mmCIF file of C-alpha atoms in Angstrom:
data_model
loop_
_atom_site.group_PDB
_atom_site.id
_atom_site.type_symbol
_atom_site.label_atom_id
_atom_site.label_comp_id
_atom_site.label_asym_id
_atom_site.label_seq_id
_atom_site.Cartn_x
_atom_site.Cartn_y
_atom_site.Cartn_z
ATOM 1 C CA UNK Q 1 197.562 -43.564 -72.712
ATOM 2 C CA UNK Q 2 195.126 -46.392 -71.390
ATOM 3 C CA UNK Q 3 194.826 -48.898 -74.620
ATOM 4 C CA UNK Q 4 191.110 -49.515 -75.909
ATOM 5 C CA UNK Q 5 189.369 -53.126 -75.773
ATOM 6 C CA UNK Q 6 187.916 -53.810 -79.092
ATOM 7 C CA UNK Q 7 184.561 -53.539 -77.589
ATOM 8 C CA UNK Q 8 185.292 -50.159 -76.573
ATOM 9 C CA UNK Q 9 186.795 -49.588 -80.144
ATOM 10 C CA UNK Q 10 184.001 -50.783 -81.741
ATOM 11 C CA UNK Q 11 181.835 -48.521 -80.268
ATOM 12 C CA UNK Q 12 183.902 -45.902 -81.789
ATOM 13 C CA UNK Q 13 184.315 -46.440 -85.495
ATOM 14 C CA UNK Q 14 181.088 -44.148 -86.541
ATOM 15 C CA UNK Q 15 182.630 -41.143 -84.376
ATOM 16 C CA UNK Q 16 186.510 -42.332 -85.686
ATOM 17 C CA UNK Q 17 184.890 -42.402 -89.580
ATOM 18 C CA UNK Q 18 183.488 -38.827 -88.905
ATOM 19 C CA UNK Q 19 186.307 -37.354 -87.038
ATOM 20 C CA UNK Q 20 184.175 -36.403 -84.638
ATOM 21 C CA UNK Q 21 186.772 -38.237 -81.430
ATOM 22 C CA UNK Q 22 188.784 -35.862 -79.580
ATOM 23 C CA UNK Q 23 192.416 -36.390 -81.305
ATOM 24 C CA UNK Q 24 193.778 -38.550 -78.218
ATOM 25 C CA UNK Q 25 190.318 -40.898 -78.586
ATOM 26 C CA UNK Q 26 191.561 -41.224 -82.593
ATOM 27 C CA UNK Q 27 195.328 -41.733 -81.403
ATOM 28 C CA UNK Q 28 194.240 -44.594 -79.442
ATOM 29 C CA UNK Q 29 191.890 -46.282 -82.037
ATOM 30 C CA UNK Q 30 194.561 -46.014 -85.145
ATOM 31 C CA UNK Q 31 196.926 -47.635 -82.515
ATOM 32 C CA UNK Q 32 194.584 -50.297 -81.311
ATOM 33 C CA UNK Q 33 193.616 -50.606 -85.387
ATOM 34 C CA UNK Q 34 197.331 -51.174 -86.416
ATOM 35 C CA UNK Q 35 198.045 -54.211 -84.163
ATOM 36 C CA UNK Q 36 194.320 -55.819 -83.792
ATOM 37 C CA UNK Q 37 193.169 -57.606 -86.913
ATOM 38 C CA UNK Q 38 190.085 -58.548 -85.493
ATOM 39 C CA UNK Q 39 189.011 -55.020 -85.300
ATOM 40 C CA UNK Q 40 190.314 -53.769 -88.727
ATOM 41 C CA UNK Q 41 188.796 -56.759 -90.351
ATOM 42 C CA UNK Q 42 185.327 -54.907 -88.170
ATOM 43 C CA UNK Q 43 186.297 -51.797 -89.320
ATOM 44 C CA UNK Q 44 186.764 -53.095 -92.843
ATOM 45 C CA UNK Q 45 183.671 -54.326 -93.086
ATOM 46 C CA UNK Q 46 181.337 -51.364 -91.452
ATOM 47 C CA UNK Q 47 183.051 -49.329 -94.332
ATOM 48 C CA UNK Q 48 181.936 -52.344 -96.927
ATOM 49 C CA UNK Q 49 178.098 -51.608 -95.273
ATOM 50 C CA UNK Q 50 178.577 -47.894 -95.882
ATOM 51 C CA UNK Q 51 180.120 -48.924 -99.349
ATOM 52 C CA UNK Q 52 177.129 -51.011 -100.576
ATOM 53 C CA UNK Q 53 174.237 -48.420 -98.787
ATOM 54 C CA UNK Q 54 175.997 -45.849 -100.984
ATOM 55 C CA UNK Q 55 174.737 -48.021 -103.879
ATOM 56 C CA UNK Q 56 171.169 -49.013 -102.723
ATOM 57 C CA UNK Q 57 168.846 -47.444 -105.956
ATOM 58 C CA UNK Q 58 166.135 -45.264 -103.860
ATOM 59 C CA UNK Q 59 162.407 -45.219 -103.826
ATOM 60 C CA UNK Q 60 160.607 -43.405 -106.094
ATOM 61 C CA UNK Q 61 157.580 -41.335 -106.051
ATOM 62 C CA UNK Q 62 155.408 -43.106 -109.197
ATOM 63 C CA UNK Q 63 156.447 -41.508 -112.445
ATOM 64 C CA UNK Q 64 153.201 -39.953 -113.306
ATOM 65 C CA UNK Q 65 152.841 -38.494 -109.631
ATOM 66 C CA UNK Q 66 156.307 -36.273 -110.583
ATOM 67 C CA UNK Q 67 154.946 -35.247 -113.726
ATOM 68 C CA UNK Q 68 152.128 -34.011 -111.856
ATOM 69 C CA UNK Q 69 154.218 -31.958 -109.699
ATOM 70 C CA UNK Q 70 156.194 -30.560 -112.868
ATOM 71 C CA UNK Q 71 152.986 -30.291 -114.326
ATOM 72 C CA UNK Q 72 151.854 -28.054 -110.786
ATOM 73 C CA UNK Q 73 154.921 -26.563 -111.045
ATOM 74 C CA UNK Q 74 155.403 -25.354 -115.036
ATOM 75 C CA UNK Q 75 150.971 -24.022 -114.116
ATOM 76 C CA UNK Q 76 152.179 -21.950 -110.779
ATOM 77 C CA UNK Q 77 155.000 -19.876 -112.243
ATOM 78 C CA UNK Q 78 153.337 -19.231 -115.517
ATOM 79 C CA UNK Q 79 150.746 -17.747 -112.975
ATOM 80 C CA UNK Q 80 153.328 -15.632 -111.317
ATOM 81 C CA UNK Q 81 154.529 -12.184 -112.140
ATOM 82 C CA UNK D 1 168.888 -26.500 -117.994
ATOM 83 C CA UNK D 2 170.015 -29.560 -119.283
ATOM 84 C CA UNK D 3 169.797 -32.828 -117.109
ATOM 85 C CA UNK D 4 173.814 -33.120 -117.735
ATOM 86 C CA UNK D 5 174.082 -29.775 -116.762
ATOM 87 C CA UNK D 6 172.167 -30.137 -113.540
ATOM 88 C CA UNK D 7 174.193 -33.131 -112.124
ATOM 89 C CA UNK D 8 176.833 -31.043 -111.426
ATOM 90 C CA UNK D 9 174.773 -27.400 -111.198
ATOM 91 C CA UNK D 10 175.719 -25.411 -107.981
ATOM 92 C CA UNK D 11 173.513 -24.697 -105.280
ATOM 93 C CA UNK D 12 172.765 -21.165 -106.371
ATOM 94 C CA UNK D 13 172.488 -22.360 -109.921
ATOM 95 C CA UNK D 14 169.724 -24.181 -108.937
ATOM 96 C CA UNK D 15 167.666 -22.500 -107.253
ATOM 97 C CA UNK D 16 167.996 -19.327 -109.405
ATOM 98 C CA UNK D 17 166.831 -21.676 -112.084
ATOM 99 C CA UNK D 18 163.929 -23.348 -110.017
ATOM 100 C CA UNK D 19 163.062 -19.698 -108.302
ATOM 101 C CA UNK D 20 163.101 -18.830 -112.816
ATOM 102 C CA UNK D 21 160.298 -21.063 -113.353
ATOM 103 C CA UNK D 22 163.007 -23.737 -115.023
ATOM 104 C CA UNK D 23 160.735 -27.135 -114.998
ATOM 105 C CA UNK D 24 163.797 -28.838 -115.268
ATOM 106 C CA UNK D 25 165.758 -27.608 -112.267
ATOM 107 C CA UNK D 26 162.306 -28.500 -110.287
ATOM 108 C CA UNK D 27 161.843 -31.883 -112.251
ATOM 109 C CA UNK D 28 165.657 -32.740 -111.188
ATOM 110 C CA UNK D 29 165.292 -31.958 -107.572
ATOM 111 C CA UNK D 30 161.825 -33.954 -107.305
ATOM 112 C CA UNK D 31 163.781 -37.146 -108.989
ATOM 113 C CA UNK D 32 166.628 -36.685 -106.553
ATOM 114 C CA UNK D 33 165.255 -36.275 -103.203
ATOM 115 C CA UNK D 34 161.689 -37.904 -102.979
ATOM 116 C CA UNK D 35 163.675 -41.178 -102.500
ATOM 117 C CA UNK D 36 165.096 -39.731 -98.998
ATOM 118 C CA UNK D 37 161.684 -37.890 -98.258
ATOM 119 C CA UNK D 38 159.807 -40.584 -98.658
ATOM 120 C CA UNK D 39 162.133 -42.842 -95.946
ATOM 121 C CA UNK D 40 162.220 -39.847 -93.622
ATOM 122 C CA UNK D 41 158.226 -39.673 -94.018
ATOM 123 C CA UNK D 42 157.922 -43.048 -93.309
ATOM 124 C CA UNK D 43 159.992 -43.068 -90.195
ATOM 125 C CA UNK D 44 157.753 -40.354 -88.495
ATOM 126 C CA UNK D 45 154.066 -40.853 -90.011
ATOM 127 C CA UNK D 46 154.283 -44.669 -91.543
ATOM 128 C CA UNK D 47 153.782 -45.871 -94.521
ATOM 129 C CA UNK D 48 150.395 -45.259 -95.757
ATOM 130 C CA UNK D 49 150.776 -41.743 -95.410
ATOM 131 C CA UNK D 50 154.165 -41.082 -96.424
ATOM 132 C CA UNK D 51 153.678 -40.293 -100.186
ATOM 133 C CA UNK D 52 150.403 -38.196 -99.374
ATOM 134 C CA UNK D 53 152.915 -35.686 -96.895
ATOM 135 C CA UNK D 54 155.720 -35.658 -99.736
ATOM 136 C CA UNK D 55 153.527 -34.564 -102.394
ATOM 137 C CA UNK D 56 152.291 -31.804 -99.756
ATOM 138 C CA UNK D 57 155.624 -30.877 -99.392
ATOM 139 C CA UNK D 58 156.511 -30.526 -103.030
ATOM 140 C CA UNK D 59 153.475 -28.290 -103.678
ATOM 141 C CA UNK D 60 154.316 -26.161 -100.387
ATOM 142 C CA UNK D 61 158.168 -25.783 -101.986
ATOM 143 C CA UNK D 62 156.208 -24.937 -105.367
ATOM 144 C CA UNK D 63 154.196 -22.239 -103.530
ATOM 145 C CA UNK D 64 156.615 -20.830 -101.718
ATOM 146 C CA UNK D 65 160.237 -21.310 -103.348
ATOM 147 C CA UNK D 66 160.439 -17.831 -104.319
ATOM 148 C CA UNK D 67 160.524 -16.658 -100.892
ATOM 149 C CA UNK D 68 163.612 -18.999 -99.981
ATOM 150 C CA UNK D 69 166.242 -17.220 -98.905
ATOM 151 C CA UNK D 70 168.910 -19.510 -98.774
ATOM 152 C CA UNK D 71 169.983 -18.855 -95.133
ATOM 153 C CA UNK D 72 170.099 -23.382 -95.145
ATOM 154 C CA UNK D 73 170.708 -25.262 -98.114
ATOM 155 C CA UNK D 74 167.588 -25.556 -100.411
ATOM 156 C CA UNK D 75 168.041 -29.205 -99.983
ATOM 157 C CA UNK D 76 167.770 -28.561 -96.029
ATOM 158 C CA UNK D 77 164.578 -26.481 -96.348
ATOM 159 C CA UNK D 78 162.472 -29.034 -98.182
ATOM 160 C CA UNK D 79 163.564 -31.799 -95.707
ATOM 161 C CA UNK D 80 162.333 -29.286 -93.088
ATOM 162 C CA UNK D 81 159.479 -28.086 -95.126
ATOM 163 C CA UNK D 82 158.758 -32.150 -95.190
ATOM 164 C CA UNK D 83 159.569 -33.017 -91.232
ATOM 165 C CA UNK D 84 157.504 -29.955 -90.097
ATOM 166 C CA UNK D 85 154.329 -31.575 -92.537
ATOM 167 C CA UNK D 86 154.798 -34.474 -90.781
ATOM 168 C CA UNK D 87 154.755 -33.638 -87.528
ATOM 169 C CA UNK D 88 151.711 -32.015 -88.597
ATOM 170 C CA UNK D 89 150.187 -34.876 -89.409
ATOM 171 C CA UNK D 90 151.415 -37.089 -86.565
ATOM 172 C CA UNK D 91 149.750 -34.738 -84.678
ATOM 173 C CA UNK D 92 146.150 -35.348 -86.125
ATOM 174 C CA UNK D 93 146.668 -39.353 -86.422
ATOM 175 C CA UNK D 94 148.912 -39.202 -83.183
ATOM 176 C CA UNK D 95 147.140 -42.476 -81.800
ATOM 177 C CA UNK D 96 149.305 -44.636 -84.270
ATOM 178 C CA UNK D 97 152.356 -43.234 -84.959
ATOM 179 C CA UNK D 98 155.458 -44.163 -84.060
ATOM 180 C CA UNK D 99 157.896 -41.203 -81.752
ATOM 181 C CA UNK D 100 158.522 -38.113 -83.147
ATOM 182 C CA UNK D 101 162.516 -37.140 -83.223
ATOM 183 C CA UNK D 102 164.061 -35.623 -80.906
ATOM 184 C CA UNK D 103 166.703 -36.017 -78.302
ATOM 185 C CA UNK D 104 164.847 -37.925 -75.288
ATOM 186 C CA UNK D 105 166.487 -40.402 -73.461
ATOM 187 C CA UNK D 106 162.861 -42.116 -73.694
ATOM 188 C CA UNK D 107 162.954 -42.116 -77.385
ATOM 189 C CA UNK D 108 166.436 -42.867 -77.517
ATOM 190 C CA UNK D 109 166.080 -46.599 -75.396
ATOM 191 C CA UNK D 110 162.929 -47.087 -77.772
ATOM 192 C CA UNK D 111 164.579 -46.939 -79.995
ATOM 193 C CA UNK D 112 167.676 -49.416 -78.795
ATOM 194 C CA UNK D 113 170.245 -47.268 -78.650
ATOM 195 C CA UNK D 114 171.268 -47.832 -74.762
ATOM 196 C CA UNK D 115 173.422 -50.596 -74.837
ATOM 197 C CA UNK D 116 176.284 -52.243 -76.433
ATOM 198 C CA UNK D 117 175.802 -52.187 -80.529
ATOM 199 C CA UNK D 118 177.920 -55.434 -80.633
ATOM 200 C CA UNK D 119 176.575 -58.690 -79.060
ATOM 201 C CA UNK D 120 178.867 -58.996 -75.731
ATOM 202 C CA UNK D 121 179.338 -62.709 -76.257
ATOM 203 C CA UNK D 122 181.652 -61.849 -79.225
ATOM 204 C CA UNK D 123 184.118 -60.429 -76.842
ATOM 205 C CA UNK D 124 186.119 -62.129 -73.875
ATOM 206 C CA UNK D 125 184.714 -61.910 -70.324
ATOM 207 C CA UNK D 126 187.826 -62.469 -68.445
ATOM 208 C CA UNK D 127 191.134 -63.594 -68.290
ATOM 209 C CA UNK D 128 194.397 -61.110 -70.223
ATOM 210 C CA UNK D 129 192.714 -60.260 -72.860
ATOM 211 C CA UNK D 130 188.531 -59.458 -71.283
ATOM 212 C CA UNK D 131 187.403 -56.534 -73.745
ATOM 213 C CA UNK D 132 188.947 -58.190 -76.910
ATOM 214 C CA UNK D 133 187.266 -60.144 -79.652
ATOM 215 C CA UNK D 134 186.892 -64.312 -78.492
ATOM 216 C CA UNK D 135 187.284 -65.214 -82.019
ATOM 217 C CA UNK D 136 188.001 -62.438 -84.896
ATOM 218 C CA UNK D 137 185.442 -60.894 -87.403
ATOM 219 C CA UNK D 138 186.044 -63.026 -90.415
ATOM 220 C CA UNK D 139 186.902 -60.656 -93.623
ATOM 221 C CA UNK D 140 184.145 -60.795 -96.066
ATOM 222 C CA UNK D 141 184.286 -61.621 -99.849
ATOM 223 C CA UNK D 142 184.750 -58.051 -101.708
ATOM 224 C CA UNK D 143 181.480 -57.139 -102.827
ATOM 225 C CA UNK D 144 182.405 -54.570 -105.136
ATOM 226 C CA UNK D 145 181.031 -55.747 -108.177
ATOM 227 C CA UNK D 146 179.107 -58.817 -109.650
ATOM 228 C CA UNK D 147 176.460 -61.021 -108.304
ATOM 229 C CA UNK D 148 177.529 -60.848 -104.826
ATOM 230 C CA UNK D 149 177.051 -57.250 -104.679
ATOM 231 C CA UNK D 150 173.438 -57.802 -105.868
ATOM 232 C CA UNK D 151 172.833 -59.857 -103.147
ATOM 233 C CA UNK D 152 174.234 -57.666 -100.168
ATOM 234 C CA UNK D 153 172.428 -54.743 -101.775
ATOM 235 C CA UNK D 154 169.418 -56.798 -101.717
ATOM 236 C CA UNK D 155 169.730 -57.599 -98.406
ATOM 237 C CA UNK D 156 170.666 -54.745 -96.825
ATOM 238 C CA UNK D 157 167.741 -52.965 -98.419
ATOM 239 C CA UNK D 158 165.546 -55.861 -96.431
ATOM 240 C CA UNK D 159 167.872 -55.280 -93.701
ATOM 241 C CA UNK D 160 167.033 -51.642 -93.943
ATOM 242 C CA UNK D 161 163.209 -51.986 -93.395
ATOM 243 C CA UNK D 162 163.535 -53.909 -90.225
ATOM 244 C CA UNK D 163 165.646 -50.918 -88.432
ATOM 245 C CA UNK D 164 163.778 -48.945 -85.440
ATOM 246 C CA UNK D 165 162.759 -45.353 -87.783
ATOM 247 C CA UNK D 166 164.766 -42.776 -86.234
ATOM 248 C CA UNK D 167 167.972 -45.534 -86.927
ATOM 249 C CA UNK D 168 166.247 -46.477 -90.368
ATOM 250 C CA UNK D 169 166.107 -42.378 -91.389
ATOM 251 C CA UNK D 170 169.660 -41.302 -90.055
ATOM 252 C CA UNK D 171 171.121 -44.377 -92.017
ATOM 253 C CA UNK D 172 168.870 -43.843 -94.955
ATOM 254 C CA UNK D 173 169.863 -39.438 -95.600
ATOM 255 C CA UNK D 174 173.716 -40.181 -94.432
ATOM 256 C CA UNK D 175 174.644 -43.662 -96.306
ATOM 257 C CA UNK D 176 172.134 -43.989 -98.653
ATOM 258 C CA UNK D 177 171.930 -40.709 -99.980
ATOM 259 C CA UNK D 178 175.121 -38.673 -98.759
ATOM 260 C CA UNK D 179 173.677 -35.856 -96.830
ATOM 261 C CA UNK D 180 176.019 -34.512 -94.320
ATOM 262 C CA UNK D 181 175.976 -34.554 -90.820
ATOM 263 C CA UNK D 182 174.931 -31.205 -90.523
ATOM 264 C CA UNK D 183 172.277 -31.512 -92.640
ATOM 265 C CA UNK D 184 170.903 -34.606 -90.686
ATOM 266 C CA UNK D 185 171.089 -32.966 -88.034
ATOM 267 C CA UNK D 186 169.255 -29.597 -89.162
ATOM 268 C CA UNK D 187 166.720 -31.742 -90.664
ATOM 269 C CA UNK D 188 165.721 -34.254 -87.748
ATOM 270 C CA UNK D 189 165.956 -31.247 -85.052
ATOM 271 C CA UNK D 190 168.682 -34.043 -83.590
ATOM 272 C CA UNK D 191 172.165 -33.073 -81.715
ATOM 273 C CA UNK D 192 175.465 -34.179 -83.346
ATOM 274 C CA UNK D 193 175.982 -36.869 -80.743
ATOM 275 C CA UNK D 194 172.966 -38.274 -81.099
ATOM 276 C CA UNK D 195 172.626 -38.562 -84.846
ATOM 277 C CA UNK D 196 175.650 -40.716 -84.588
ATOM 278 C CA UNK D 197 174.768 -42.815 -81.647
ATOM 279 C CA UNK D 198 171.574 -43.699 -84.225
ATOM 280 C CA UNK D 199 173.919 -43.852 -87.048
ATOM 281 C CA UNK D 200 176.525 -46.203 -85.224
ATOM 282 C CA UNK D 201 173.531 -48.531 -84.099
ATOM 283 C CA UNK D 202 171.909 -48.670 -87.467
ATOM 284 C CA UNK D 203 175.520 -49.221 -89.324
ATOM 285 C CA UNK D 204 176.144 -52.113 -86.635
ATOM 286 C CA UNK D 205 173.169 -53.789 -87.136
ATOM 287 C CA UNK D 206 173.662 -53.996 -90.508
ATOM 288 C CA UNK D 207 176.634 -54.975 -90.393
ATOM 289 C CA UNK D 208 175.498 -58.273 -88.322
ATOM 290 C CA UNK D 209 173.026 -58.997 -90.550
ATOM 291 C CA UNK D 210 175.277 -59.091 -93.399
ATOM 292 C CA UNK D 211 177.620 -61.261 -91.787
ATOM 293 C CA UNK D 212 174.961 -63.650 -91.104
ATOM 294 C CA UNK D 213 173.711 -63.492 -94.050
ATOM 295 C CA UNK D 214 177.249 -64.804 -95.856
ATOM 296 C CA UNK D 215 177.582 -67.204 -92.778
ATOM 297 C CA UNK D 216 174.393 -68.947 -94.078
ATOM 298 C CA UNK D 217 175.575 -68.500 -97.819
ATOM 299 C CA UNK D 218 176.689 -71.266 -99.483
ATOM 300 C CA UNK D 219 179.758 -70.070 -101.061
ATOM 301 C CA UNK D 220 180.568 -67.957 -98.194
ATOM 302 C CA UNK D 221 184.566 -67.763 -97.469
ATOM 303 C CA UNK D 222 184.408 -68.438 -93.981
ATOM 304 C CA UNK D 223 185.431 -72.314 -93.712
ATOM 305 C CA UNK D 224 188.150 -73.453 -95.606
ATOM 306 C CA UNK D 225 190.469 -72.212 -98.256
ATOM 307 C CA UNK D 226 188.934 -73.391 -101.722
ATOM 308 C CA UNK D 227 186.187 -70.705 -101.539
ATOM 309 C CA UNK D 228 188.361 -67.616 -100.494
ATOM 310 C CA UNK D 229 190.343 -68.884 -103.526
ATOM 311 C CA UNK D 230 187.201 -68.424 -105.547
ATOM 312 C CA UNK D 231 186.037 -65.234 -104.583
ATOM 313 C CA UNK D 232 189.263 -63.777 -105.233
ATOM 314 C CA UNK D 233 189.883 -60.531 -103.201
ATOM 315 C CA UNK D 234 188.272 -60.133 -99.753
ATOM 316 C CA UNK D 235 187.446 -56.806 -97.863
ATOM 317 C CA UNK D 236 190.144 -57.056 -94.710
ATOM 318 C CA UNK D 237 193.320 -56.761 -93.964
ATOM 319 C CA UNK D 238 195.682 -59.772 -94.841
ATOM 320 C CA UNK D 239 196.226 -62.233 -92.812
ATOM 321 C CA UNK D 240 192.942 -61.341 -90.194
ATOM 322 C CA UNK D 241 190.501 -63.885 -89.174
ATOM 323 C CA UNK D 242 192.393 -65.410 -86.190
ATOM 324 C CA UNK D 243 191.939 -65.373 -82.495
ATOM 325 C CA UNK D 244 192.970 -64.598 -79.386
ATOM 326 C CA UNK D 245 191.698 -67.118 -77.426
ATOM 327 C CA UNK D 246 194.760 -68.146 -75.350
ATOM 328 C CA UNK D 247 193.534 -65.090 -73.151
ATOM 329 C CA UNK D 248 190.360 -67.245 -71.968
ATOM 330 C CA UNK D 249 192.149 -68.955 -69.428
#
């Protein structure tokens, strides 16, 4: 099995994070992973990224544009049969 | 339906309550998703325009909710209820707009997602070790909580803005707001492959920024040991932050 260079590897870690490799690709990161520190430290720190995304607040629409769309909504079904 | 009780409501649960005329159910799914509909917008028909094609969405789901089948998730038909609206409207305004999704290689080198997604002078050109890192990543300060979380949220949501769109709305529905890769997929008409080719870019982008960003910080941990014993646990393995550059010669 042909060993990665960590700038293969790091062109990996979405795919390796998603399972998506082939299972000899994700044999040959983990092995890379447990004897380069340089790339777990990487890897470490794209999962810190996805970490701190995860807790960016999202937009809005304004408050009183969503009560008009409750408002559209509650009108529409009381129309319905 | 309670809001409690819609948190953790099934998908059929909900939309046999919104299909029921529950203005609940429907006020729920308008407070969680417009967030992600309004980045997707943006990415395909800017900025201005982007609230004007969510609220046309909404009122299209209003209309015709009752005819969902759920063949998709109801989730996945909005955001293709939404993408469809805006490729409607790109189509009118197409003069300005920036490229619609899709799996061109065109696109896909617009958008920068050709080349390496870490700079090459980071790694080694030559000698035993060409491939590996010159000098190692250092580990970053654990951001988990307190005022150093504020900050990297801060600037990642700057960091965010500045990404190419079809980058900036992969990122946005997977990390930001936990849709699946399926559903990314289903709902920018994009292959597996290439949703995380855009996903890897944007996430590595990001990821330099950040690390500039606590280069430049004052109390970054990077130089010396007084800091990292401030900031108390670090993100990293132990031990990491050394080199390898007896392979340059």
């Amino acid at each position: 099995m042909e060993p990665l260079e960590c700038r293969e590897l790091v062109e990996l870690l979405t795919d390796y994070l998603d399972d998506a490799l082939p299972r000899t690709d994700a044999e040959r990161v983990t092995e890379h992973l447990e004897s380069c520190p340089g790339c777990r430290t990487y890897l470490d720190q794209l999962r810190g990224v996805i970490d701190v995304l995860g807790h960016i607040p999202a937009e809005q629409l304004p408050e009183a544009t969503q009560k008009g769309l409750v408002d559209t909504f509650r009108e529409f079904t009381a129309g319905q049969p | 339906m309670s809001r409690q009780a819609l948190d953790t409501a099934s998908e059929e649960s909900l939309v046999e309550h919104i299909k029921a005329g529950d203005p609940e159910a429907f006020e729920w799914i308008v407070n969680h998703w417009s967030g992600s509909m309004l980045s997707v917008a943006r990415s395909i028909v800017g900025t201005d325009l982007a609230s004007d094609v969510v609220q046309d969405t909404w009122l299209s789901v209003i209309r015709s909710v009752r005819r969902f089948e759920g063949r998709a998730s109801l989730r996945t038909w909005t955001f293709r209820i939404l993408v469809n609206a805006c490729h409607k409207r790109a189509k009118v305004q197409r003069a300005e707009l920036p490229a619609a999704f899709g799996d061109g290689a065109a696109a896909d080198s617009a958008d920068g997602t050709g080349g390496p997604s870490v700079d090459p002078g980071r790694f080694l050109s030559s000698g035993q070790w060409a491939g590996h890192w010159a000098v190692f990543p250092e580990p970053w300060p654990n951001p988990v909580d307190g005022a150093l979380a504020v900050e990297l949220r801060e600037q990642l949501a700057a960091a965010l803005a500045t990404l190419p769109s079809r980058q900036r709305a992969v990122v946005v529905l997977r990390d930001v707001n936990g849709l699946t890769s399926d559903e990314v997929c289903a709902i920018l008409e994009i292959t597996a492959e290439n949703q995380r080719v855009l996903l890897h870019r944007g996430r590595a982008t990001l990821r330099a920024r950040l690390e500039e960003y606590l280069d430049r910080r004052p109390v970054a941990v990077a130089h010396g040991g007084s800091a990292e014993e401030a900031s108390g646990e670090r993100i990293g393995p132990e031990g990491a932050g050394g080199g390898v550059d007896d392979g340059a010669s």
